[in-house]
Short mmCIF file of C-alpha atoms in Angstrom, two decimals:
data_model
loop_
_atom_site.label_atom_id
_atom_site.label_comp_id
_atom_site.label_asym_id
_atom_site.label_seq_id
_atom_site.Cartn_x
_atom_site.Cartn_y
_atom_site.Cartn_z
CA MET A 251 17.64 55.57 -12.19
CA VAL A 252 19.14 55.36 -8.56
CA TYR A 253 22.03 52.99 -8.27
CA GLY A 254 21.55 50.92 -5.01
CA GLY A 255 24.92 49.16 -5.14
CA LYS A 256 25.78 45.43 -6.80
CA PRO A 257 22.79 43.24 -6.18
CA SER A 258 23.32 40.12 -4.19
CA THR A 259 23.29 36.93 -6.28
CA GLY A 260 22.85 34.63 -3.52
CA CYS A 261 19.97 32.56 -2.54
CA LYS A 262 16.71 34.39 -0.70
CA ASN A 263 17.58 32.63 2.41
CA CYS A 264 21.11 33.82 2.70
CA ARG A 265 19.99 37.36 1.43
CA ARG A 266 17.50 37.40 4.16
CA ARG A 267 19.83 36.27 6.78
CA LYS A 268 22.34 38.76 5.56
CA ILE A 269 25.32 36.04 5.13
CA LYS A 270 27.58 34.96 2.30
CA CYS A 271 25.89 32.35 -0.01
CA GLY A 272 28.05 29.70 -1.48
CA GLU A 273 25.57 29.77 -4.47
CA GLN A 274 25.80 25.94 -5.09
CA ARG A 275 23.19 24.45 -7.29
CA PRO A 276 20.51 23.33 -6.66
CA ALA A 277 20.83 24.05 -3.06
CA CYS A 278 23.62 26.13 -1.13
CA THR A 279 25.60 24.64 1.56
CA GLN A 280 24.45 27.27 3.94
CA CYS A 281 20.89 25.95 3.73
CA THR A 282 21.52 22.40 3.30
CA SER A 283 23.91 22.59 6.38
CA THR A 284 21.26 24.08 8.47
CA ASP A 285 18.42 21.89 7.54
CA ARG A 286 16.76 24.63 5.61
CA ILE A 287 14.98 24.32 2.10
CA CYS A 288 16.82 26.48 -0.32
CA PRO A 289 14.59 28.51 -2.33
CA GLY A 290 16.97 28.88 -5.48
CA TYR A 291 18.31 31.98 -7.26
CA ALA A 292 16.79 34.77 -8.76
CA ASP A 293 17.83 35.96 -12.28
CA HIS A 294 20.32 38.88 -12.51
CA PHE A 295 17.77 41.21 -14.36
CA ASP A 296 15.08 40.21 -12.01
CA LEU A 297 17.24 41.06 -9.13
CA VAL A 298 18.21 44.64 -10.53
CA LEU A 299 14.60 45.49 -10.95
CA ARG A 300 13.52 44.25 -7.62
CA ASP A 301 16.43 46.23 -5.96
CA GLN A 302 15.27 49.22 -7.80
CA THR A 303 11.55 48.61 -6.84
CA GLU A 304 12.84 48.29 -2.99
CA LEU A 305 14.75 51.58 -3.40
CA VAL A 306 11.77 53.31 -4.77
CA THR A 307 9.54 51.97 -2.14
CA ARG A 308 12.03 52.99 0.65
CA LYS A 309 12.19 56.39 -1.07
CA ALA A 310 8.52 56.84 -0.89
CA GLN A 311 8.16 55.64 2.55
CA ARG A 312 10.47 58.57 3.77
CA LYS A 313 8.02 60.96 2.17
CA GLN A 314 4.97 59.48 3.68
CA LYS A 315 4.46 62.29 6.11
CA ARG A 316 4.75 64.85 3.38
CA ASP A 317 2.29 63.33 0.69
CA PRO A 318 0.71 60.13 2.04
CA ALA A 319 -1.54 59.74 -1.27
CA ASN A 320 1.45 59.41 -3.52
CA VAL A 321 3.04 56.93 -1.15
CA ARG A 322 -0.11 54.80 -1.36
CA ALA A 323 0.08 54.92 -5.11
CA ALA A 324 3.81 54.16 -5.34
CA ALA A 325 3.72 51.22 -2.83
CA THR A 326 0.87 49.84 -4.78
CA ALA A 327 2.74 49.83 -8.09
CA ALA A 328 5.75 48.70 -6.45
CA ASP A 329 4.42 45.88 -4.38
CA THR A 330 2.61 44.35 -7.56
CA PRO A 331 4.87 41.70 -8.77
CA MET A 332 5.56 41.81 -12.60
CA THR A 333 4.44 38.11 -13.03
CA ALA A 334 1.19 39.20 -11.49
CA VAL A 335 0.67 42.04 -14.05
CA VAL A 336 1.25 39.57 -16.80
CA ALA A 337 -1.04 37.13 -15.46
CA GLY A 338 -3.76 39.56 -14.72
CA GLN A 339 -3.59 38.82 -10.92
CA SER A 340 -3.16 41.39 -8.12
CA ASP A 341 -1.18 40.43 -5.07
CA ARG A 342 -4.30 40.49 -3.15
CA GLU A 343 -5.50 37.51 -5.23
CA ARG A 344 -2.13 35.78 -4.39
CA PRO A 345 -1.72 36.45 -0.84
CA ASN A 346 1.51 37.03 1.13
CA GLY A 347 3.80 36.42 -2.21
CA SER A 348 3.17 32.46 -2.20
CA PHE A 349 4.48 30.25 -4.60
CA ARG A 350 1.11 29.38 -6.31
CA PRO A 351 1.12 29.23 -10.10
CA SER A 352 0.68 32.02 -12.22
CA PHE A 353 -2.52 31.64 -14.31
CA SER A 354 -2.00 33.41 -17.55
CA HIS A 355 -4.68 34.02 -20.30
CA ILE A 356 -3.83 30.75 -22.14
CA ALA A 357 -6.84 28.71 -21.43
CA SER A 358 -7.13 24.85 -21.28
CA PRO A 359 -10.59 23.56 -22.64
CA THR A 360 -13.06 21.46 -20.59
CA ASN A 361 -15.45 18.87 -21.57
CA SER A 362 -18.27 21.25 -20.66
CA GLY A 363 -17.01 23.72 -23.30
CA GLN A 364 -15.65 26.07 -20.59
CA PHE A 365 -12.12 27.35 -20.57
CA LEU A 366 -9.92 27.13 -17.58
CA PRO A 367 -6.94 29.16 -17.14
CA LEU A 368 -3.49 27.37 -17.37
CA PRO A 369 -0.88 27.54 -14.91
CA LEU A 370 2.58 28.38 -16.53
CA PRO A 371 6.12 28.63 -14.95
CA ARG A 372 6.85 32.29 -14.21
CA SER A 373 10.47 31.68 -14.60
CA ILE A 374 13.31 29.07 -15.02
CA HIS A 375 14.48 30.31 -11.86
CA ASP A 376 11.31 29.23 -9.87
CA SER A 377 11.60 27.53 -6.44
CA PRO A 378 11.03 23.65 -6.35
CA GLU A 379 7.59 23.99 -5.03
CA GLU A 380 6.76 26.57 -8.03
CA GLN A 381 8.20 24.14 -10.55
CA ALA A 382 6.21 21.08 -8.95
CA VAL A 383 3.23 22.81 -8.66
CA ASN A 384 3.12 24.19 -12.17
CA GLY A 385 4.12 20.94 -13.53
CA PHE A 386 1.51 19.02 -11.77
CA PHE A 387 -1.23 21.02 -13.12
CA GLN A 388 0.12 21.09 -16.60
CA ASP A 389 1.15 17.58 -16.91
CA TYR A 390 -1.93 15.74 -14.63
CA VAL A 391 -4.55 18.29 -13.79
CA LEU A 392 -5.39 20.35 -17.04
CA ILE A 393 -5.52 17.42 -19.54
CA PRO A 394 -8.85 17.07 -21.49
CA ARG A 395 -10.84 13.61 -21.01
CA HIS A 396 -14.03 11.89 -21.97
CA PRO A 397 -16.77 13.08 -19.65
CA TYR A 398 -17.87 9.80 -19.12
CA SER A 399 -14.45 8.68 -17.81
CA LYS A 400 -14.54 10.86 -14.79
CA ARG A 401 -14.47 9.01 -11.48
CA GLY A 402 -11.34 10.92 -10.09
CA TYR A 403 -10.85 14.01 -8.71
CA LEU A 404 -7.90 15.84 -10.11
CA GLU A 405 -10.35 17.46 -12.72
CA CYS A 406 -12.13 19.13 -9.82
CA LEU A 407 -8.84 20.67 -8.36
CA LEU A 408 -8.10 23.76 -10.06
CA PRO A 409 -11.52 25.70 -9.27
CA LEU A 410 -11.10 24.74 -5.83
CA TYR A 411 -7.28 25.64 -5.51
CA GLN A 412 -7.88 29.02 -7.51
CA ASN A 413 -9.78 30.30 -4.37
CA THR A 414 -7.85 29.10 -1.41
CA ARG A 415 -5.01 30.88 0.55
CA HIS A 416 -1.34 29.82 0.13
CA ASP A 417 -1.01 28.51 3.49
CA SER A 418 -4.31 26.60 3.34
CA LEU A 419 -4.79 22.67 3.74
CA LEU A 420 -5.54 22.43 0.10
CA SER A 421 -2.66 24.51 -1.02
CA LEU A 422 -0.37 22.30 1.22
CA SER A 423 -1.60 19.15 0.23
CA THR A 424 -1.49 20.11 -3.38
CA THR A 425 2.35 21.18 -3.06
CA ALA A 426 2.85 17.88 -1.18
CA ILE A 427 1.62 15.47 -3.86
CA ALA A 428 2.94 17.95 -6.65
CA LEU A 429 6.67 17.66 -5.33
CA ALA A 430 6.15 13.99 -4.56
CA ILE A 431 5.10 13.20 -8.39
CA GLN A 432 7.62 15.65 -9.98
CA GLY A 433 10.35 14.15 -8.05
CA GLY A 434 10.10 10.88 -9.86
CA SER A 435 12.89 11.84 -12.11
CA PRO A 436 16.61 11.45 -11.00
CA SER A 437 17.39 15.22 -11.62
CA THR A 438 14.42 16.28 -9.33
CA ALA A 439 14.70 13.50 -6.66
CA TYR A 440 15.45 15.85 -3.93
CA PHE A 441 11.64 17.10 -4.67
CA ARG A 442 10.51 14.21 -2.57
CA ARG A 443 12.47 15.20 0.26
CA ILE A 444 10.86 18.48 0.55
CA SER A 445 7.40 16.79 0.01
CA HIS A 446 7.71 15.31 3.34
CA SER A 447 7.52 18.71 5.21
CA TYR A 448 4.59 19.93 3.43
CA PHE A 449 2.92 16.46 4.06
CA GLY A 450 3.36 16.79 7.78
CA LYS A 451 2.00 20.32 7.75
CA ALA A 452 -1.14 19.17 5.68
CA LEU A 453 -1.64 16.28 8.44
CA VAL A 454 -1.90 19.00 11.15
CA LYS A 455 -4.22 20.96 9.41
CA THR A 456 -6.31 18.05 8.35
CA SER A 457 -6.64 16.99 11.86
CA ARG A 458 -7.85 20.72 12.69
CA ALA A 459 -10.31 20.81 9.88
CA ILE A 460 -12.16 17.55 10.31
CA ARG A 461 -13.02 18.65 13.83
CA ASP A 462 -14.17 21.94 12.60
CA PRO A 463 -18.04 21.86 11.95
CA VAL A 464 -17.69 24.38 8.95
CA GLU A 465 -14.34 23.02 7.52
CA SER A 466 -15.39 19.63 7.77
CA VAL A 467 -18.27 19.77 5.14
CA LYS A 468 -16.18 21.97 2.57
CA ASP A 469 -15.10 20.38 -0.79
CA GLU A 470 -11.57 21.62 -0.09
CA THR A 471 -11.38 19.56 2.82
CA LEU A 472 -12.35 16.18 1.07
CA MET A 473 -10.26 17.16 -1.85
CA SER A 474 -7.19 17.67 0.48
CA VAL A 475 -7.85 14.18 2.10
CA LEU A 476 -8.12 12.70 -1.40
CA LEU A 477 -4.61 14.25 -2.32
CA LEU A 478 -3.11 12.96 0.91
CA SER A 479 -4.36 9.70 0.02
CA PHE A 480 -2.75 9.97 -3.21
CA TYR A 481 0.51 11.18 -1.75
CA GLU A 482 0.43 7.91 0.33
CA ARG A 483 0.01 5.92 -2.86
CA VAL A 484 3.00 7.38 -4.69
CA LEU A 485 5.31 6.97 -1.72
CA ALA A 486 4.00 3.36 -1.14
CA ALA A 487 4.81 2.40 -4.89
CA GLU A 488 8.16 3.92 -4.92
CA GLU A 489 9.18 2.09 -1.72
CA ALA A 490 7.12 -1.13 -2.53
CA LYS A 491 5.23 -0.81 0.67
CA ASP A 492 1.52 -1.51 1.44
CA ILE A 493 -1.09 1.12 1.46
CA SER A 494 -2.50 1.79 5.18
CA GLY A 495 -5.95 3.09 3.84
CA VAL A 496 -6.19 5.55 6.73
CA HIS A 497 -6.89 8.38 4.34
CA ASP A 498 -9.55 6.43 2.59
CA THR A 499 -11.24 5.56 5.70
CA GLY A 500 -11.16 9.20 6.64
CA ALA A 501 -12.79 10.06 3.42
CA VAL A 502 -15.56 7.72 3.82
CA ALA A 503 -16.21 9.17 7.13
CA LEU A 504 -16.10 12.79 5.67
CA VAL A 505 -18.43 12.12 2.91
CA LYS A 506 -20.89 10.42 5.38
CA HIS A 507 -20.68 13.31 7.65
CA ARG A 508 -21.29 15.69 4.59
CA GLY A 509 -24.55 14.00 3.84
CA LYS A 510 -26.50 16.11 1.30
CA GLU A 511 -23.58 18.39 0.78
CA ASN A 512 -22.28 15.58 -1.51
CA GLY A 513 -25.06 16.41 -3.95
CA LYS A 514 -24.69 20.13 -3.88
CA SER A 515 -22.68 20.55 -6.85
CA GLU A 516 -20.97 18.73 -9.65
CA VAL A 517 -17.66 19.00 -7.68
CA SER A 518 -19.15 17.63 -4.59
CA ALA A 519 -20.58 14.64 -6.48
CA ARG A 520 -17.35 13.90 -8.30
CA LEU A 521 -15.33 13.99 -5.17
CA LEU A 522 -17.95 11.43 -3.66
CA LEU A 523 -17.24 9.09 -6.83
CA ALA A 524 -13.52 9.48 -6.39
CA VAL A 525 -13.80 8.31 -2.88
CA GLN A 526 -16.00 5.29 -3.60
CA THR A 527 -13.62 4.31 -6.37
CA GLN A 528 -10.36 4.72 -4.25
CA VAL A 529 -11.99 2.63 -1.29
CA VAL A 530 -13.05 -0.04 -3.61
CA GLU A 531 -9.59 -0.46 -5.25
CA HIS A 532 -8.27 -0.56 -1.64
CA CYS A 533 -10.69 -3.15 -0.60
CA ILE A 534 -9.99 -5.33 -3.50
CA GLN A 535 -6.17 -5.18 -3.19
CA THR A 536 -6.39 -5.95 0.43
CA ALA A 537 -9.19 -8.61 0.30
CA SER A 538 -11.17 -6.25 2.69
CA PRO A 539 -14.98 -6.27 2.72
CA PHE A 540 -16.70 -3.42 1.42
CA GLY A 541 -20.02 -4.47 2.66
CA LYS A 542 -22.64 -1.77 3.42
CA THR A 543 -20.36 0.98 2.70
CA SER A 544 -21.00 0.55 -0.99
CA ALA A 545 -24.80 0.94 -0.73
CA ASP A 546 -24.05 3.96 1.88
CA LEU A 547 -21.97 5.92 -0.91
CA ASP A 548 -24.24 4.84 -3.60
CA SER A 549 -27.35 6.53 -1.82
CA LEU A 550 -25.47 9.75 -1.37
CA ARG A 551 -24.40 10.03 -5.09
CA PRO A 552 -27.04 12.08 -7.08
CA ASP A 553 -28.29 9.82 -10.18
CA ALA A 554 -27.38 12.81 -12.52
CA PHE A 555 -23.87 12.14 -12.18
CA GLU A 556 -23.98 8.33 -12.84
CA ASN A 557 -21.60 7.22 -15.77
CA ALA A 558 -19.92 4.26 -17.23
CA ALA A 559 -16.86 4.87 -14.83
CA SER A 560 -19.31 5.13 -11.84
CA ARG A 561 -21.08 1.86 -12.86
CA LEU A 562 -18.00 -0.01 -12.95
CA THR A 563 -16.86 1.08 -9.50
CA SER A 564 -20.51 0.00 -7.89
CA LEU A 565 -20.16 -3.44 -9.82
CA SER A 566 -16.39 -4.02 -8.86
CA ALA A 567 -17.29 -3.20 -5.20
CA ARG A 568 -18.90 -6.90 -4.94
CA LEU A 569 -15.46 -8.35 -5.63
CA SER A 570 -13.87 -7.08 -2.54
CA ASP A 571 -16.67 -8.77 -0.57
CA LEU A 572 -16.04 -12.22 -2.77
CA THR A 573 -12.37 -12.10 -1.99
CA ALA A 574 -13.11 -11.24 1.64
CA HIS A 575 -15.39 -14.25 2.02
CA ALA A 576 -13.32 -16.64 -0.03
CA TYR A 577 -9.67 -16.00 0.86
CA PRO A 578 -10.19 -17.15 4.64
CA ILE A 579 -11.43 -20.62 3.55
CA LEU A 580 -9.10 -21.07 0.65
CA ARG A 581 -5.94 -20.13 2.50
CA ASN A 582 -6.97 -21.91 5.84
CA MET A 583 -3.73 -24.12 6.41
CA ARG A 584 -5.28 -26.18 9.15
CA GLN A 585 -8.59 -27.29 7.75
CA PHE A 586 -9.30 -28.05 3.96
CA PRO A 587 -12.38 -26.70 2.76
CA SER A 588 -15.39 -28.83 2.22
CA LYS A 589 -17.21 -29.36 -1.16
CA ASP A 590 -20.17 -27.29 -0.13
CA GLN A 591 -17.89 -24.40 0.86
CA LEU A 592 -16.04 -24.42 -2.59
CA MET A 593 -19.24 -24.72 -4.50
CA GLY A 594 -20.43 -21.85 -2.40
CA ILE A 595 -17.48 -19.70 -3.46
CA LEU A 596 -17.88 -20.78 -7.06
CA ASP A 597 -21.61 -19.74 -7.06
CA TYR A 598 -20.75 -16.24 -5.51
CA ALA A 599 -17.91 -15.64 -7.93
CA GLY A 600 -20.17 -16.75 -10.84
CA ASP A 601 -22.89 -14.14 -9.64
CA VAL A 602 -20.36 -11.42 -9.41
CA GLU A 603 -18.87 -12.28 -12.89
CA ALA A 604 -22.32 -12.27 -14.33
CA ARG A 605 -23.16 -8.91 -13.12
CA LEU A 606 -19.76 -7.34 -14.10
CA SER A 607 -19.91 -8.97 -17.45
CA THR A 608 -22.91 -6.68 -18.55
CA TRP A 609 -20.74 -3.40 -18.11
CA PRO A 610 -19.02 -3.44 -21.54
CA ASP A 611 -22.41 -3.21 -23.18
CA THR A 612 -23.22 0.12 -21.25
CA VAL A 613 -20.08 2.09 -22.30
CA PRO A 614 -20.39 4.79 -25.00
CA GLU A 615 -19.57 3.93 -28.41
CA ASP A 616 -16.13 5.71 -28.68
CA TRP A 617 -14.67 3.90 -25.77
CA HIS A 618 -14.22 0.98 -28.04
CA TRP A 619 -10.32 0.30 -28.96
CA LYS A 620 -9.05 0.08 -32.43
CA THR A 621 -6.35 -2.68 -32.91
CA SER A 622 -3.50 -1.77 -35.05
CA ARG A 623 -0.78 -4.31 -36.02
CA THR A 624 1.91 -1.76 -36.67
CA PHE A 625 3.83 0.93 -34.58
CA ASP A 626 5.35 3.32 -36.99
CA SER A 627 9.20 3.45 -36.94
CA LEU A 628 10.11 0.80 -34.50
CA SER A 629 12.60 -1.76 -35.36
CA SER A 630 12.25 -5.36 -35.10
CA TYR A 631 14.14 -5.34 -31.68
CA GLU A 632 12.10 -2.23 -30.54
CA SER A 633 8.94 -3.92 -31.52
CA ARG A 634 9.74 -7.04 -29.38
CA LEU A 635 10.59 -4.72 -26.47
CA TYR A 636 7.45 -2.30 -26.56
CA VAL A 637 4.91 -4.44 -28.13
CA TYR A 638 3.31 -8.02 -27.33
CA ASN A 639 2.67 -10.07 -30.12
CA ARG A 640 2.55 -7.10 -32.74
CA ARG A 641 -0.71 -5.97 -30.95
CA VAL A 642 -1.16 -2.12 -30.57
CA ASP A 643 -4.76 -0.66 -29.37
CA ILE A 644 -5.60 2.79 -29.62
CA TYR A 645 -8.03 4.31 -27.17
CA HIS A 646 -10.06 7.37 -26.87
CA ASP A 647 -7.54 8.58 -24.06
CA ILE A 648 -5.50 7.08 -21.46
CA TRP A 649 -8.35 7.37 -19.03
CA VAL A 650 -10.53 5.31 -21.08
CA ALA A 651 -7.79 2.66 -21.35
CA SER A 652 -7.34 2.88 -17.54
CA ILE A 653 -10.99 2.08 -16.88
CA TRP A 654 -10.99 -0.65 -19.46
CA ASN A 655 -7.99 -2.22 -17.57
CA SER A 656 -9.47 -1.81 -14.14
CA TYR A 657 -12.38 -3.97 -15.63
CA ARG A 658 -9.94 -6.56 -16.85
CA GLY A 659 -8.17 -6.42 -13.63
CA THR A 660 -11.36 -7.05 -11.81
CA MET A 661 -12.49 -10.20 -14.21
CA LEU A 662 -8.70 -11.63 -13.80
CA MET A 663 -9.00 -11.80 -10.07
CA ILE A 664 -12.50 -13.59 -10.41
CA GLN A 665 -11.10 -15.86 -12.88
CA TYR A 666 -7.82 -16.64 -10.51
CA LEU A 667 -10.12 -17.29 -7.52
CA THR A 668 -12.49 -19.58 -9.72
CA LEU A 669 -9.44 -21.44 -11.09
CA GLN A 670 -7.96 -21.84 -7.54
CA THR A 671 -11.36 -23.29 -6.32
CA LEU A 672 -12.01 -25.52 -9.14
CA GLY A 673 -8.46 -26.87 -8.68
CA MET A 674 -9.19 -27.85 -5.11
CA LEU A 675 -12.16 -29.92 -6.28
CA ASN A 676 -9.76 -32.21 -7.97
CA PRO A 677 -11.86 -33.06 -10.79
CA PRO A 678 -11.28 -36.00 -13.00
CA PRO A 679 -10.56 -35.55 -16.77
CA MET A 680 -13.28 -34.81 -19.16
CA SER A 681 -15.66 -33.69 -16.17
CA ALA A 682 -17.68 -30.76 -16.37
CA ILE A 683 -15.56 -29.03 -13.77
CA ALA A 684 -12.39 -29.70 -16.02
CA PHE A 685 -14.09 -28.14 -18.85
CA LYS A 686 -14.92 -25.19 -16.61
CA ILE A 687 -11.13 -24.91 -15.92
CA VAL A 688 -10.31 -24.74 -19.57
CA GLY A 689 -12.73 -21.97 -20.01
CA ALA A 690 -11.46 -19.95 -17.40
CA ILE A 691 -7.66 -20.26 -18.63
CA ASN A 692 -9.01 -18.98 -21.86
CA LYS A 693 -10.66 -16.12 -20.39
CA VAL A 694 -7.57 -15.27 -18.56
CA GLN A 695 -5.68 -15.71 -21.60
CA GLU A 696 -7.90 -13.09 -23.46
CA LEU A 697 -7.66 -10.54 -20.81
CA VAL A 698 -4.15 -10.46 -20.34
CA ASP A 699 -3.83 -10.04 -24.04
CA ASP A 700 -6.05 -6.99 -23.78
CA ILE A 701 -3.97 -5.50 -21.15
CA CYS A 702 -0.92 -6.11 -23.07
CA GLY A 703 -2.37 -4.68 -26.02
CA SER A 704 -2.75 -1.35 -24.07
CA VAL A 705 0.87 -0.91 -23.02
CA PRO A 706 2.19 0.73 -26.01
CA PHE A 707 -0.75 3.35 -25.73
CA ASN A 708 0.13 4.01 -22.23
CA LEU A 709 4.04 3.91 -22.48
CA GLY A 710 5.14 4.41 -25.90
CA THR A 711 8.80 3.79 -25.95
CA LYS A 712 9.26 5.70 -22.72
CA THR A 713 11.97 3.82 -20.55
CA PHE A 714 13.30 6.27 -17.83
CA GLY A 715 13.34 10.14 -17.19
CA GLY A 716 10.37 10.64 -14.86
CA PRO A 717 6.84 11.77 -15.80
CA GLY A 718 7.50 14.40 -18.17
CA ASP A 719 7.12 14.28 -21.82
CA ARG A 720 10.20 14.00 -24.25
CA ASN A 721 10.24 14.55 -27.86
CA GLU A 722 12.36 11.36 -28.49
CA VAL A 723 9.41 9.29 -26.98
CA ARG A 724 7.28 7.75 -29.62
CA TYR A 725 3.71 7.12 -29.14
CA PRO A 726 1.54 4.80 -31.61
CA ASP A 727 -1.42 6.44 -33.60
CA ASP A 728 -4.50 5.21 -35.51
CA GLY A 729 -2.67 5.89 -38.87
CA ILE A 730 -5.00 9.05 -39.47
CA HIS A 731 -4.03 11.49 -36.71
CA LYS A 732 -0.80 12.09 -35.01
CA PRO A 733 -0.68 11.71 -31.18
CA SER A 734 -1.67 14.96 -29.87
CA SER A 735 0.10 16.85 -27.07
CA ASP A 736 -2.56 16.42 -24.82
CA TYR A 737 -2.27 12.62 -25.23
CA ARG A 738 1.48 12.61 -25.01
CA LYS A 739 1.56 14.89 -21.69
CA SER A 740 -1.08 12.39 -20.22
CA ALA A 741 0.69 9.22 -21.13
CA ALA A 742 3.94 10.58 -20.08
CA GLY A 743 2.73 11.56 -16.60
CA LEU A 744 0.14 9.00 -15.77
CA GLY A 745 0.28 6.17 -18.33
CA GLY A 746 2.88 4.25 -16.04
CA TRP A 747 1.01 4.79 -13.05
CA PHE A 748 -2.36 3.55 -14.75
CA MET A 749 -0.63 0.49 -16.22
CA MET A 750 1.31 -0.81 -13.03
CA GLU A 751 -1.66 -2.38 -11.16
CA PRO A 752 -3.17 -4.03 -14.26
CA LEU A 753 0.20 -5.51 -15.10
CA LYS A 754 0.65 -6.83 -11.63
CA VAL A 755 -2.43 -8.50 -11.86
CA ALA A 756 -1.62 -9.87 -15.25
CA SER A 757 1.79 -11.10 -14.19
CA LYS A 758 0.12 -13.42 -11.60
CA ALA A 759 -1.62 -15.42 -14.48
CA ILE A 760 -0.79 -18.99 -15.45
CA CYS A 761 -0.91 -20.68 -18.42
CA LEU A 762 0.13 -18.01 -20.59
CA ARG A 763 1.72 -18.25 -24.05
CA GLU A 764 5.53 -18.87 -23.68
CA GLY A 765 7.49 -15.75 -22.94
CA GLN A 766 4.33 -13.52 -22.32
CA GLN A 767 4.63 -13.46 -18.48
CA ASP A 768 8.49 -12.35 -18.82
CA TRP A 769 7.46 -9.58 -21.30
CA ILE A 770 4.89 -8.41 -18.66
CA LEU A 771 7.56 -8.27 -16.09
CA LYS A 772 9.79 -6.16 -18.15
CA GLN A 773 7.20 -3.81 -18.83
CA ILE A 774 6.82 -3.71 -14.91
CA GLU A 775 10.52 -2.99 -14.49
CA ARG A 776 10.31 -0.27 -17.17
CA ILE A 777 7.60 1.51 -15.05
CA GLN A 778 9.97 1.08 -11.96
CA ARG A 779 12.79 2.84 -13.85
CA ILE A 780 10.41 5.71 -15.16
CA TYR A 781 8.99 6.39 -11.78
CA THR A 782 12.36 5.56 -9.65
CA ILE A 783 10.31 2.75 -7.73
CA LYS A 784 13.21 1.11 -6.02
CA LYS A 785 12.14 -2.38 -5.07
CA PRO A 786 10.70 -5.07 -7.78
CA ILE A 787 7.45 -6.75 -6.88
CA ASP A 788 7.35 -10.19 -5.41
CA ASN A 789 7.92 -13.27 -7.71
CA PRO A 790 4.29 -13.44 -9.33
CA THR A 791 4.62 -17.25 -9.88
CA ASN A 792 4.26 -17.69 -6.09
CA ALA A 793 1.34 -15.26 -5.69
CA MET A 794 -1.38 -17.65 -6.91
CA PRO A 795 -1.57 -21.22 -6.07
CA SER A 796 -1.76 -23.16 -9.23
CA PRO A 797 -4.90 -25.31 -10.25
CA HIS A 798 -4.73 -28.02 -12.78
CA CYS A 799 -2.87 -26.27 -15.54
CA PRO A 800 -1.69 -28.60 -18.57
CA GLY A 801 1.46 -27.26 -20.11
CA GLY A 802 1.43 -24.05 -17.92
CA ARG A 803 4.10 -22.81 -15.51
#
């Protein structure tokens, strides 16, 4: 073995610039002082092996004129990363030495029975980008889920990501959202600062792609726009800002432009459903009308890809039109609404509620939850902290729980609107309208109880530490099967995000049991600690005008 001198232990940037590295961790001062992203440090043995590889390559190049065939063989062997050999990939499959995940032969099962390769970290010395992307795939993408709960897009990411270049729009968008999410832990908070650079690069490429007649109809482009929308939501949640909806609007324009391309494959149809779901949620949150857009998107989706999740999305779209119609009337400070206007709102709300009420009858049998009164190994103090009213509901998976909570949140908003409208009619006691108020209050209590019952399943005893799973965190079980690793991963990564919006909606309820609203607010604070969301939400008691509510807050 040829000795090539002592290998440098500095970071890659300093070694390339041939300057002395301070070797501070996680980033050296030479990089931070010049606004460079420090790529981290290589393992000592990896340095020795790589230096030997470089020496052999240079030696082979000097012999090129004498024996070109041997040089090509040596260069091929030398230029193939050891990790690529282990993973069964060549450098041609991972162009330009990018930081894309090494896909090993360990496989992750999908609901169709196929197996997809599972990305695994190559080394504990991976750069922030490598760590984030690998963690993102393991904790968020490659988690089995019920086939009828698919209305998102992350399950479609891997097959598209595997076939794209490291500097492509999809790769940049994936890296941006991976850094943003994995930066939710205090120890990796600097990941989010790095993510801004990738987000900016992805925006530039997005602008070019949507103007290109070929790129604009590709699944990769639409997936990238959805990931950028996800990025915006993560940052908005962290800073308690409103979502602009620019990427949602762009996604709708893209799917309309794609036309028949939306039904050419299962991935295309799933992406269309994801766009519809995100736009509906944004319209509901902002009280914006969905209008004709709902029918347009429904007409583009193949019937073969309709499921329980997609049916809920289509039914929920009417709520955005209801709120867009009702709120300008109810919140008009200059003119009190007339009785006809109020009765019109009640009729509209009753129609939306009646349609939505049919949805639970259409879900698969295994979607129904099981209620347990126990959460093993919890002390009485912990039980009061993590469980409300001793109720723990067990679901098929957290995606099914999330869809049920989406249904409950939609129904709650209808009840809030109904209560506000009924209260403005100023009904006398014992009148028909007064009994309707009581009925709506009872529905609110039932829906909020259901949301509270799903909290232990989604959050367990997790109180801090970012999205990753930790052994000390406990999750409930059904008394027969212990929590699986897939369930723990998905709950640790997504459980808090899935619970945030339902809990916010539930926190606006009035006439709840004593102490329930305080418990809900503490769960929201817990989620904010887990994901380092800086600002608390507004006081929910001021968010919804109170109708007649005897004994309530």
